[in-house]
Amino acid sequence: MKTRLIIATRNAHKVSEISAMLPDFEVCDLSVIQNPPRVEETGESFLDNATLKAQAISALTDDWVIADDSGLEVDSLDGAPGVYSSRYGGEEGNDAKNNAKLMREMAGLSQREARFRCVIVVARGGQVEASFSGAVEGRIAEAPSGAGGFGYDPLFIPEGYDESFAELGEEIKNNLSHRAKALQGAQDWLSKVS
Amino acid sequence: MKTRLIIATRNAHKVSEISAMLPDFEVCDLSVIQNPPRVEETGESFLDNATLKAQAISALTDDWVIADDSGLEVDSLDGAPGVYSSRYGGEEGNDAKNNAKLMREMAGLSQREARFRCVIVVARGGQVEASFSGAVEGRIAEAPSGAGGFGYDPLFIPEGYDESFAELGEEIKNNLSHRAKALQGAQDWLSKVS
């Protein structure tokens, strides 16, 4: 029987990305939890925020819970947008506004190195059991391109490629992404202990 | 060539326990770092404290760094001594005083369930790359016994045994301990990525 894993996120894109990468588990979204709390992401790091989400949800169930926090770190912006990636362009969290703000902030900058970073926290019974960080290096394009993916994918060109994550498509992204790397660690660890 | 791992602790007992459990790595203590900072353990959880130590030391070297924070959680004391385990009996951190205080606090209590918990953080370049929690369930003895181990070992009787960690000796302790479980995760993960 497959071990059940609850993904502590309201982001349907993340649930579907994570499900595709964890075929050995029965991956569920938050709908299996009655009245799941809305967890404020008040942490100063991806690890803090993923921990807040994983602890809050895992305190409500006997199942394993994984939470993800991730974002874009741009070197010439001192690591911004970082933990504010999803609300960089305004509190309502709109991909188009976020991408537009990033373009404005980087106008005229020649140093465009950046990385997507993802931290996955695995928790049970309100307790963090393990965490895994993954990063993919790349650069910020001069203009968005591509219709796939979500978030900053149209602006992020991974190292070794000439196209954005949004152009490269789910399969390539899932293989080389920050989330894939962090999830690989979580999967290996869970396979041994769950 | 073995990957070098720096253990971010001033506790010689921990360095020797961890070295014995990681034969596939070249394990070094803090003496390989020039003027290592003394990191205040101000966190609210083992994960917080291990993160503080691993980040501070890994910012000073290109090597992988692991830090450990661990302690005893006693159910009838609402999880105390927890992050205060090493300074429960006073700021100077004395095993005899810590054990004596635990005996006093638990005098007359029949509920003696407890666990040792250990969190290992693996970091590089100032960044937490992974973390692993391990726990061993047991109970607090009515009186200390045994001369091996350190910390609360003379008072902790692991589940399935009738003797304390201090009586059972290093080999048994290293096989079933909280630190062994957390380190197993770290070792598996590092073997794949380092």
mmCIF file of C-alpha atoms in Angstrom:
data_model
loop_
_atom_site.group_PDB
_atom_site.id
_atom_site.type_symbol
_atom_site.label_atom_id
_atom_site.label_comp_id
_atom_site.label_asym_id
_atom_site.label_seq_id
_atom_site.Cartn_x
_atom_site.Cartn_y
_atom_site.Cartn_z
ATOM 1 C CA MET A 1 0.000 0.000 0.000
ATOM 2 C CA LYS A 2 1.263 3.438 -0.867
ATOM 3 C CA THR A 3 2.046 5.779 2.011
ATOM 4 C CA ARG A 4 -0.260 8.779 2.094
ATOM 5 C CA LEU A 5 1.332 12.210 1.900
ATOM 6 C CA ILE A 6 -0.613 15.421 2.364
ATOM 7 C CA ILE A 7 0.732 18.461 0.538
ATOM 8 C CA ALA A 8 0.250 21.538 2.730
ATOM 9 C CA THR A 9 -0.429 24.060 0.004
ATOM 10 C CA ARG A 10 -3.388 25.798 -1.600
ATOM 11 C CA ASN A 11 -1.465 26.172 -4.850
ATOM 12 C CA ALA A 12 -2.902 23.679 -7.348
ATOM 13 C CA HIS A 13 0.173 24.046 -9.586
ATOM 14 C CA LYS A 14 2.403 22.836 -6.755
ATOM 15 C CA VAL A 15 0.132 19.896 -5.926
ATOM 16 C CA SER A 16 0.230 18.736 -9.508
ATOM 17 C CA GLU A 17 4.011 19.233 -9.857
ATOM 18 C CA ILE A 18 4.668 17.373 -6.612
ATOM 19 C CA SER A 19 2.247 14.519 -7.427
ATOM 20 C CA ALA A 20 3.963 13.970 -10.763
ATOM 21 C CA MET A 21 7.335 13.706 -9.015
ATOM 22 C CA LEU A 22 6.244 11.303 -6.255
ATOM 23 C CA PRO A 23 4.656 8.344 -8.039
ATOM 24 C CA ASP A 24 5.437 5.997 -5.127
ATOM 25 C CA PHE A 25 3.140 7.880 -2.741
ATOM 26 C CA GLU A 26 -0.577 8.562 -2.472
ATOM 27 C CA VAL A 27 -0.391 12.341 -2.718
ATOM 28 C CA CYS A 28 -3.389 14.302 -1.386
ATOM 29 C CA ASP A 29 -4.118 17.979 -1.251
ATOM 30 C CA LEU A 30 -5.523 19.931 1.706
ATOM 31 C CA SER A 31 -9.090 18.887 0.922
ATOM 32 C CA VAL A 32 -8.557 15.762 3.088
ATOM 33 C CA ILE A 33 -8.201 18.024 6.153
ATOM 34 C CA GLN A 34 -11.361 19.486 7.669
ATOM 35 C CA ASN A 35 -11.175 23.292 7.815
ATOM 36 C CA PRO A 36 -7.424 23.532 7.257
ATOM 37 C CA PRO A 37 -6.052 26.744 8.805
ATOM 38 C CA ARG A 38 -4.682 29.460 6.546
ATOM 39 C CA VAL A 39 -1.052 29.642 7.627
ATOM 40 C CA GLU A 40 0.589 33.079 7.487
ATOM 41 C CA GLU A 41 4.021 32.917 5.861
ATOM 42 C CA THR A 42 5.737 35.220 8.332
ATOM 43 C CA GLY A 43 9.135 33.489 8.345
ATOM 44 C CA GLU A 44 12.413 35.051 7.305
ATOM 45 C CA SER A 45 13.514 32.101 5.203
ATOM 46 C CA PHE A 46 12.024 29.429 2.963
ATOM 47 C CA LEU A 47 12.820 26.915 5.726
ATOM 48 C CA ASP A 48 10.912 28.992 8.300
ATOM 49 C CA ASN A 49 7.839 29.309 6.080
ATOM 50 C CA ALA A 50 7.758 25.672 5.014
ATOM 51 C CA THR A 51 8.168 24.696 8.676
ATOM 52 C CA LEU A 52 5.197 26.871 9.727
ATOM 53 C CA LYS A 53 2.966 25.252 7.110
ATOM 54 C CA ALA A 54 4.102 21.672 7.712
ATOM 55 C CA GLN A 55 3.782 21.929 11.493
ATOM 56 C CA ALA A 56 0.316 23.504 11.406
ATOM 57 C CA ILE A 57 -1.152 20.914 9.053
ATOM 58 C CA SER A 58 0.619 17.852 10.458
ATOM 59 C CA ALA A 59 -0.732 18.642 13.927
ATOM 60 C CA LEU A 60 -4.210 17.877 12.489
ATOM 61 C CA THR A 61 -3.582 14.438 10.991
ATOM 62 C CA ASP A 62 -1.716 11.174 11.513
ATOM 63 C CA ASP A 63 -0.479 11.216 7.920
ATOM 64 C CA TRP A 64 2.875 12.455 6.725
ATOM 65 C CA VAL A 65 2.727 16.061 5.569
ATOM 66 C CA ILE A 66 5.045 17.892 3.247
ATOM 67 C CA ALA A 67 5.185 21.640 2.759
ATOM 68 C CA ASP A 68 7.150 23.625 0.251
ATOM 69 C CA ASP A 69 8.345 27.180 0.218
ATOM 70 C CA SER A 70 10.228 28.462 -2.731
ATOM 71 C CA GLY A 71 11.161 31.532 -4.629
ATOM 72 C CA LEU A 72 13.606 33.401 -6.762
ATOM 73 C CA GLU A 73 16.893 34.827 -5.469
ATOM 74 C CA VAL A 74 18.431 37.470 -7.746
ATOM 75 C CA ASP A 75 22.068 38.238 -6.938
ATOM 76 C CA SER A 76 22.020 41.860 -8.125
ATOM 77 C CA LEU A 77 18.921 42.480 -5.964
ATOM 78 C CA ASP A 78 20.642 41.076 -2.833
ATOM 79 C CA GLY A 79 18.562 37.920 -2.957
ATOM 80 C CA ALA A 80 15.183 39.590 -3.569
ATOM 81 C CA PRO A 81 12.393 38.738 -4.124
ATOM 82 C CA GLY A 82 13.249 35.684 -1.923
ATOM 83 C CA VAL A 83 10.503 34.844 0.571
ATOM 84 C CA TYR A 84 8.406 37.621 -0.984
ATOM 85 C CA SER A 85 8.462 36.013 -4.438
ATOM 86 C CA SER A 86 4.736 35.293 -4.580
ATOM 87 C CA ARG A 87 3.721 38.796 -3.440
ATOM 88 C CA TYR A 88 6.534 40.908 -4.913
ATOM 89 C CA GLY A 89 4.195 42.953 -7.093
ATOM 90 C CA GLY A 90 1.489 43.339 -4.436
ATOM 91 C CA GLU A 91 -0.181 41.465 -1.593
ATOM 92 C CA GLU A 92 -2.723 39.723 -3.807
ATOM 93 C CA GLY A 93 0.003 37.576 -5.406
ATOM 94 C CA ASN A 94 -0.398 38.014 -9.141
ATOM 95 C CA ASP A 95 2.119 36.392 -11.536
ATOM 96 C CA ALA A 96 1.869 39.177 -14.120
ATOM 97 C CA LYS A 97 2.429 41.929 -11.548
ATOM 98 C CA ASN A 98 5.310 40.023 -9.946
ATOM 99 C CA ASN A 99 7.024 39.536 -13.310
ATOM 100 C CA ALA A 100 6.431 43.186 -14.248
ATOM 101 C CA LYS A 101 8.002 44.405 -11.011
ATOM 102 C CA LEU A 102 11.033 42.168 -11.511
ATOM 103 C CA MET A 103 11.491 43.582 -15.020
ATOM 104 C CA ARG A 104 11.321 47.139 -13.639
ATOM 105 C CA GLU A 105 13.775 46.450 -10.808
ATOM 106 C CA MET A 106 16.246 44.850 -13.205
ATOM 107 C CA ALA A 107 15.986 47.403 -16.000
ATOM 108 C CA GLY A 108 19.505 48.260 -17.160
ATOM 109 C CA LEU A 109 21.226 45.690 -14.926
ATOM 110 C CA SER A 110 23.739 43.549 -16.768
ATOM 111 C CA GLN A 111 24.329 41.134 -13.863
ATOM 112 C CA ARG A 112 21.318 38.828 -14.179
ATOM 113 C CA GLU A 113 22.407 35.710 -12.281
ATOM 114 C CA ALA A 114 19.623 34.180 -10.202
ATOM 115 C CA ARG A 115 18.433 30.903 -8.812
ATOM 116 C CA PHE A 116 15.168 29.304 -7.913
ATOM 117 C CA ARG A 117 15.349 27.754 -4.481
ATOM 118 C CA CYS A 118 12.887 25.339 -2.926
ATOM 119 C CA VAL A 119 12.762 23.997 0.601
ATOM 120 C CA ILE A 120 10.655 20.935 1.347
ATOM 121 C CA VAL A 121 9.781 20.169 4.968
ATOM 122 C CA VAL A 122 8.501 16.736 5.953
ATOM 123 C CA ALA A 123 6.526 16.655 9.198
ATOM 124 C CA ARG A 124 4.420 14.335 11.265
ATOM 125 C CA GLY A 125 2.418 14.985 14.401
ATOM 126 C CA GLY A 126 3.326 18.677 14.416
ATOM 127 C CA GLN A 127 7.047 17.856 14.371
ATOM 128 C CA VAL A 128 9.529 18.596 11.561
ATOM 129 C CA GLU A 129 11.138 15.273 10.717
ATOM 130 C CA ALA A 130 13.352 16.331 7.820
ATOM 131 C CA SER A 131 13.943 19.153 5.363
ATOM 132 C CA PHE A 132 15.585 19.383 1.964
ATOM 133 C CA SER A 133 16.754 22.382 -0.048
ATOM 134 C CA GLY A 134 17.143 22.367 -3.804
ATOM 135 C CA ALA A 135 18.334 25.103 -6.151
ATOM 136 C CA VAL A 136 18.647 25.609 -9.868
ATOM 137 C CA GLU A 137 21.006 28.300 -11.135
ATOM 138 C CA GLY A 138 20.134 30.492 -14.075
ATOM 139 C CA ARG A 139 19.577 34.047 -15.214
ATOM 140 C CA ILE A 140 16.748 36.520 -15.614
ATOM 141 C CA ALA A 141 15.742 37.131 -19.243
ATOM 142 C CA GLU A 142 15.414 40.642 -20.697
ATOM 143 C CA ALA A 143 11.757 39.889 -21.482
ATOM 144 C CA PRO A 144 9.273 37.122 -20.631
ATOM 145 C CA SER A 145 8.727 34.240 -23.037
ATOM 146 C CA GLY A 146 6.713 31.034 -23.080
ATOM 147 C CA ALA A 147 3.261 30.076 -21.857
ATOM 148 C CA GLY A 148 4.006 27.029 -19.655
ATOM 149 C CA GLY A 149 4.734 26.818 -15.946
ATOM 150 C CA PHE A 150 3.766 29.506 -13.460
ATOM 151 C CA GLY A 151 5.268 32.274 -11.332
ATOM 152 C CA TYR A 152 8.551 33.593 -12.695
ATOM 153 C CA ASP A 153 8.972 30.718 -15.174
ATOM 154 C CA PRO A 154 8.670 33.008 -18.252
ATOM 155 C CA LEU A 155 11.634 35.087 -17.012
ATOM 156 C CA PHE A 156 13.951 32.364 -15.731
ATOM 157 C CA ILE A 157 16.478 30.755 -18.078
ATOM 158 C CA PRO A 158 18.186 27.806 -16.386
ATOM 159 C CA GLU A 159 21.948 27.354 -16.763
ATOM 160 C CA GLY A 160 22.822 25.395 -19.911
ATOM 161 C CA TYR A 161 19.648 26.424 -21.770
ATOM 162 C CA ASP A 162 18.606 29.348 -23.992
ATOM 163 C CA GLU A 163 14.885 29.117 -23.274
ATOM 164 C CA SER A 164 12.857 30.023 -20.202
ATOM 165 C CA PHE A 165 11.267 27.471 -17.870
ATOM 166 C CA ALA A 166 7.926 28.499 -19.408
ATOM 167 C CA GLU A 167 9.199 27.557 -22.884
ATOM 168 C CA LEU A 168 11.029 24.391 -21.859
ATOM 169 C CA GLY A 169 7.866 22.750 -20.571
ATOM 170 C CA GLU A 170 6.898 20.688 -17.547
ATOM 171 C CA GLU A 171 8.971 17.617 -18.268
ATOM 172 C CA ILE A 172 12.323 19.382 -18.541
ATOM 173 C CA LYS A 173 11.460 21.692 -15.660
ATOM 174 C CA ASN A 174 10.424 18.779 -13.449
ATOM 175 C CA ASN A 175 13.716 17.063 -14.138
ATOM 176 C CA LEU A 176 16.084 19.889 -13.398
ATOM 177 C CA SER A 177 14.149 22.191 -11.130
ATOM 178 C CA HIS A 178 14.822 23.309 -7.576
ATOM 179 C CA ARG A 179 11.617 21.553 -6.514
ATOM 180 C CA ALA A 180 12.679 18.319 -8.191
ATOM 181 C CA LYS A 181 16.008 18.347 -6.351
ATOM 182 C CA ALA A 182 14.445 19.011 -2.962
ATOM 183 C CA LEU A 183 11.717 16.423 -3.572
ATOM 184 C CA GLN A 184 14.271 13.802 -4.569
ATOM 185 C CA GLY A 185 15.795 14.109 -1.113
ATOM 186 C CA ALA A 186 12.392 13.922 0.536
ATOM 187 C CA GLN A 187 11.402 10.902 -1.539
ATOM 188 C CA ASP A 188 14.614 8.984 -0.756
ATOM 189 C CA TRP A 189 14.257 9.726 2.943
ATOM 190 C CA LEU A 190 10.550 8.887 3.116
ATOM 191 C CA SER A 191 11.108 5.621 1.257
ATOM 192 C CA LYS A 192 13.366 4.506 4.104
ATOM 193 C CA VAL A 193 11.325 5.672 7.084
ATOM 194 C CA SER A 194 7.655 5.629 6.065
ATOM 195 C CA MET B 1 38.668 10.565 -1.679
ATOM 196 C CA LYS B 2 36.425 10.985 1.325
ATOM 197 C CA THR B 3 34.271 14.113 1.497
ATOM 198 C CA ARG B 4 35.274 16.395 4.339
ATOM 199 C CA LEU B 5 32.624 17.204 6.920
ATOM 200 C CA ILE B 6 33.134 19.749 9.665
ATOM 201 C CA ILE B 7 31.179 19.161 12.878
ATOM 202 C CA ALA B 8 30.066 22.519 14.277
ATOM 203 C CA THR B 9 30.310 21.692 17.963
ATOM 204 C CA ARG B 10 32.727 22.261 20.852
ATOM 205 C CA ASN B 11 31.483 19.076 22.528
ATOM 206 C CA ALA B 12 34.209 16.430 22.143
ATOM 207 C CA HIS B 13 31.733 13.654 23.041
ATOM 208 C CA LYS B 14 29.558 14.602 20.069
ATOM 209 C CA VAL B 15 32.525 14.779 17.683
ATOM 210 C CA SER B 16 33.582 11.291 18.673
ATOM 211 C CA GLU B 17 30.027 9.859 18.502
ATOM 212 C CA ILE B 18 29.442 11.419 15.086
ATOM 213 C CA SER B 19 32.846 10.355 13.702
ATOM 214 C CA ALA B 20 32.174 6.767 14.730
ATOM 215 C CA MET B 21 28.842 6.824 12.889
ATOM 216 C CA LEU B 22 30.129 8.388 9.647
ATOM 217 C CA PRO B 23 33.011 6.166 8.538
ATOM 218 C CA ASP B 24 32.574 7.167 4.886
ATOM 219 C CA PHE B 25 33.468 10.809 5.566
ATOM 220 C CA GLU B 26 36.562 12.673 6.723
ATOM 221 C CA VAL B 27 35.067 14.139 9.888
ATOM 222 C CA CYS B 28 36.825 17.202 11.361
ATOM 223 C CA ASP B 29 36.137 19.260 14.425
ATOM 224 C CA LEU B 30 36.095 23.060 14.679
ATOM 225 C CA SER B 31 39.884 23.239 14.963
ATOM 226 C CA VAL B 32 40.078 23.370 11.139
ATOM 227 C CA ILE B 33 38.310 26.763 11.226
ATOM 228 C CA GLN B 34 40.362 29.809 12.237
ATOM 229 C CA ASN B 35 38.787 31.596 15.199
ATOM 230 C CA PRO B 36 35.381 29.892 14.969
ATOM 231 C CA PRO B 37 32.667 32.111 16.461
ATOM 232 C CA ARG B 38 30.905 31.001 19.617
ATOM 233 C CA VAL B 39 27.302 30.662 18.472
ATOM 234 C CA GLU B 40 24.597 31.501 21.017
ATOM 235 C CA GLU B 41 21.870 28.862 21.074
ATOM 236 C CA THR B 42 18.968 31.291 21.263
ATOM 237 C CA GLY B 43 16.500 29.283 19.159
ATOM 238 C CA GLU B 44 13.161 27.953 20.330
ATOM 239 C CA SER B 45 13.658 24.510 18.858
ATOM 240 C CA PHE B 46 16.425 22.020 18.201
ATOM 241 C CA LEU B 47 16.053 22.831 14.485
ATOM 242 C CA ASP B 48 16.515 26.563 15.164
ATOM 243 C CA ASN B 49 19.647 26.013 17.230
ATOM 244 C CA ALA B 50 21.247 23.513 14.889
ATOM 245 C CA THR B 51 20.494 25.909 12.013
ATOM 246 C CA LEU B 52 22.193 28.828 13.804
ATOM 247 C CA LYS B 53 25.340 26.778 14.364
ATOM 248 C CA ALA B 54 25.477 25.212 10.892
ATOM 249 C CA GLN B 55 24.905 28.531 9.109
ATOM 250 C CA ALA B 56 27.500 30.439 11.141
ATOM 251 C CA ILE B 57 30.258 27.882 10.607
ATOM 252 C CA SER B 58 29.476 26.971 6.995
ATOM 253 C CA ALA B 59 29.715 30.647 6.019
ATOM 254 C CA LEU B 60 33.456 30.408 6.871
ATOM 255 C CA THR B 61 34.444 27.387 4.784
ATOM 256 C CA ASP B 62 33.831 25.662 1.450
ATOM 257 C CA ASP B 63 33.399 22.308 3.185
ATOM 258 C CA TRP B 64 30.143 20.670 4.179
ATOM 259 C CA VAL B 65 29.208 21.426 7.776
ATOM 260 C CA ILE B 66 26.903 19.528 10.077
ATOM 261 C CA ALA B 67 25.525 20.783 13.355
ATOM 262 C CA ASP B 68 23.524 18.938 15.942
ATOM 263 C CA ASP B 69 21.149 20.090 18.599
ATOM 264 C CA SER B 70 19.574 17.603 20.883
ATOM 265 C CA GLY B 71 18.012 17.100 24.222
ATOM 266 C CA LEU B 72 15.556 15.320 26.401
ATOM 267 C CA GLU B 73 11.775 15.829 26.209
ATOM 268 C CA VAL B 74 9.888 14.628 29.288
ATOM 269 C CA ASP B 75 6.136 14.306 28.752
ATOM 270 C CA SER B 76 5.107 15.004 32.351
ATOM 271 C CA LEU B 77 7.267 18.171 32.295
ATOM 272 C CA ASP B 78 5.572 19.462 29.115
ATOM 273 C CA GLY B 79 8.619 18.673 27.018
ATOM 274 C CA ALA B 80 11.222 20.172 29.395
ATOM 275 C CA PRO B 81 14.194 20.321 29.559
ATOM 276 C CA GLY B 82 14.057 20.435 25.706
ATOM 277 C CA VAL B 83 16.348 23.089 24.223
ATOM 278 C CA TYR B 84 17.578 23.853 27.751
ATOM 279 C CA SER B 85 18.807 20.277 28.308
ATOM 280 C CA SER B 86 22.492 21.194 28.550
ATOM 281 C CA ARG B 87 21.917 24.088 30.981
ATOM 282 C CA TYR B 88 18.912 22.814 32.937
ATOM 283 C CA GLY B 89 20.767 22.803 36.258
ATOM 284 C CA GLY B 90 22.548 26.127 35.668
ATOM 285 C CA GLU B 91 24.151 28.213 32.924
ATOM 286 C CA GLU B 92 27.562 26.546 33.244
ATOM 287 C CA GLY B 93 26.170 23.295 31.804
ATOM 288 C CA ASN B 94 27.145 20.572 34.270
ATOM 289 C CA ASP B 95 25.904 16.984 33.744
ATOM 290 C CA ALA B 96 25.658 16.223 37.481
ATOM 291 C CA LYS B 97 23.638 19.372 38.199
ATOM 292 C CA ASN B 98 21.366 18.753 35.192
ATOM 293 C CA ASN B 99 20.672 15.181 36.292
ATOM 294 C CA ALA B 100 20.081 16.284 39.888
ATOM 295 C CA LYS B 101 17.556 18.906 38.797
ATOM 296 C CA LEU B 102 15.705 16.395 36.643
ATOM 297 C CA MET B 103 15.500 14.008 39.617
ATOM 298 C CA ARG B 104 14.096 16.805 41.787
ATOM 299 C CA GLU B 105 11.523 17.904 39.187
ATOM 300 C CA MET B 106 10.338 14.337 38.711
ATOM 301 C CA ALA B 107 10.228 13.327 42.358
ATOM 302 C CA GLY B 108 6.956 11.504 42.975
ATOM 303 C CA LEU B 109 5.870 11.533 39.319
ATOM 304 C CA SER B 110 4.736 8.153 38.071
ATOM 305 C CA GLN B 111 4.453 9.195 34.416
ATOM 306 C CA ARG B 112 8.098 8.956 33.325
ATOM 307 C CA GLU B 113 7.835 8.692 29.525
ATOM 308 C CA ALA B 114 10.491 10.687 27.717
ATOM 309 C CA ARG B 115 12.484 10.782 24.534
ATOM 310 C CA PHE B 116 15.849 11.964 23.394
ATOM 311 C CA ARG B 117 15.543 13.983 20.222
ATOM 312 C CA CYS B 118 18.331 15.041 17.910
ATOM 313 C CA VAL B 119 18.205 17.347 14.919
ATOM 314 C CA ILE B 120 21.093 17.336 12.449
ATOM 315 C CA VAL B 121 21.416 20.250 10.036
ATOM 316 C CA VAL B 122 23.631 19.950 6.954
ATOM 317 C CA ALA B 123 24.799 23.267 5.521
ATOM 318 C CA ARG B 124 27.146 24.652 2.932
ATOM 319 C CA GLY B 125 28.088 28.235 2.148
ATOM 320 C CA GLY B 126 25.916 29.571 4.959
ATOM 321 C CA GLN B 127 22.845 27.826 3.563
ATOM 322 C CA VAL B 128 20.874 24.980 5.199
ATOM 323 C CA GLU B 129 20.791 22.193 2.633
ATOM 324 C CA ALA B 130 18.981 19.510 4.632
ATOM 325 C CA SER B 131 17.928 18.575 8.151
ATOM 326 C CA PHE B 132 17.031 15.330 9.864
ATOM 327 C CA SER B 133 15.295 14.633 13.156
ATOM 328 C CA GLY B 134 15.719 11.426 15.120
ATOM 329 C CA ALA B 135 14.132 10.330 18.385
ATOM 330 C CA VAL B 136 14.419 7.422 20.760
ATOM 331 C CA GLU B 137 11.564 6.742 23.144
ATOM 332 C CA GLY B 138 12.159 5.683 26.727
ATOM 333 C CA ARG B 139 11.615 6.594 30.349
ATOM 334 C CA ILE B 140 13.380 8.411 33.150
ATOM 335 C CA ALA B 141 14.818 6.115 35.826
ATOM 336 C CA GLU B 142 14.168 6.679 39.532
ATOM 337 C CA ALA B 143 17.915 7.010 40.098
ATOM 338 C CA PRO B 144 21.000 7.340 37.855
ATOM 339 C CA SER B 145 23.046 4.270 36.965
ATOM 340 C CA GLY B 146 26.054 3.512 34.787
ATOM 341 C CA ALA B 147 29.289 5.327 34.020
ATOM 342 C CA GLY B 148 29.250 5.445 30.197
ATOM 343 C CA GLY B 149 27.888 8.094 27.855
ATOM 344 C CA PHE B 150 27.298 11.683 28.889
ATOM 345 C CA GLY B 151 24.494 14.147 29.648
ATOM 346 C CA TYR B 152 21.310 12.429 30.819
ATOM 347 C CA ASP B 153 22.478 8.956 29.739
ATOM 348 C CA PRO B 154 22.549 7.590 33.354
ATOM 349 C CA LEU B 155 18.837 8.468 33.765
ATOM 350 C CA PHE B 156 17.452 7.430 30.374
ATOM 351 C CA ILE B 157 16.223 3.872 29.850
ATOM 352 C CA PRO B 158 15.383 3.274 26.184
ATOM 353 C CA GLU B 159 12.203 1.383 25.273
ATOM 354 C CA GLY B 160 12.776 -2.363 25.233
ATOM 355 C CA TYR B 161 15.671 -2.254 27.699
ATOM 356 C CA ASP B 162 16.035 -2.338 31.490
ATOM 357 C CA GLU B 163 19.337 -0.503 31.677
ATOM 358 C CA SER B 164 20.223 3.134 31.144
ATOM 359 C CA PHE B 165 22.118 4.455 28.111
ATOM 360 C CA ALA B 166 25.094 4.886 30.464
ATOM 361 C CA GLU B 167 24.987 1.172 31.337
ATOM 362 C CA LEU B 168 24.255 -0.101 27.830
ATOM 363 C CA GLY B 169 27.482 1.369 26.445
ATOM 364 C CA GLU B 170 28.485 3.244 23.315
ATOM 365 C CA GLU B 171 27.865 0.487 20.793
ATOM 366 C CA ILE B 172 24.236 -0.163 21.697
ATOM 367 C CA LYS B 173 23.589 3.541 22.184
ATOM 368 C CA ASN B 174 25.135 4.403 18.811
ATOM 369 C CA ASN B 175 22.897 1.846 17.128
ATOM 370 C CA LEU B 176 19.574 2.894 18.551
ATOM 371 C CA SER B 177 20.029 6.501 19.569
ATOM 372 C CA HIS B 178 18.270 9.634 18.402
ATOM 373 C CA ARG B 179 21.592 10.867 17.036
ATOM 374 C CA ALA B 180 22.152 7.641 15.113
ATOM 375 C CA LYS B 181 18.729 7.943 13.462
ATOM 376 C CA ALA B 182 19.225 11.565 12.467
ATOM 377 C CA LEU B 183 22.763 10.887 11.247
ATOM 378 C CA GLN B 184 21.601 7.947 9.156
ATOM 379 C CA GLY B 185 19.394 10.349 7.208
ATOM 380 C CA ALA B 186 22.222 12.847 6.846
ATOM 381 C CA GLN B 187 24.634 10.149 5.713
ATOM 382 C CA ASP B 188 22.258 8.745 3.094
ATOM 383 C CA TRP B 189 21.546 12.223 1.736
ATOM 384 C CA LEU B 190 25.187 13.335 1.715
ATOM 385 C CA SER B 191 26.246 10.126 -0.042
ATOM 386 C CA LYS B 192 24.031 11.114 -2.953
ATOM 387 C CA VAL B 193 24.835 14.801 -3.232
ATOM 388 C CA SER B 194 28.406 15.289 -1.974
#
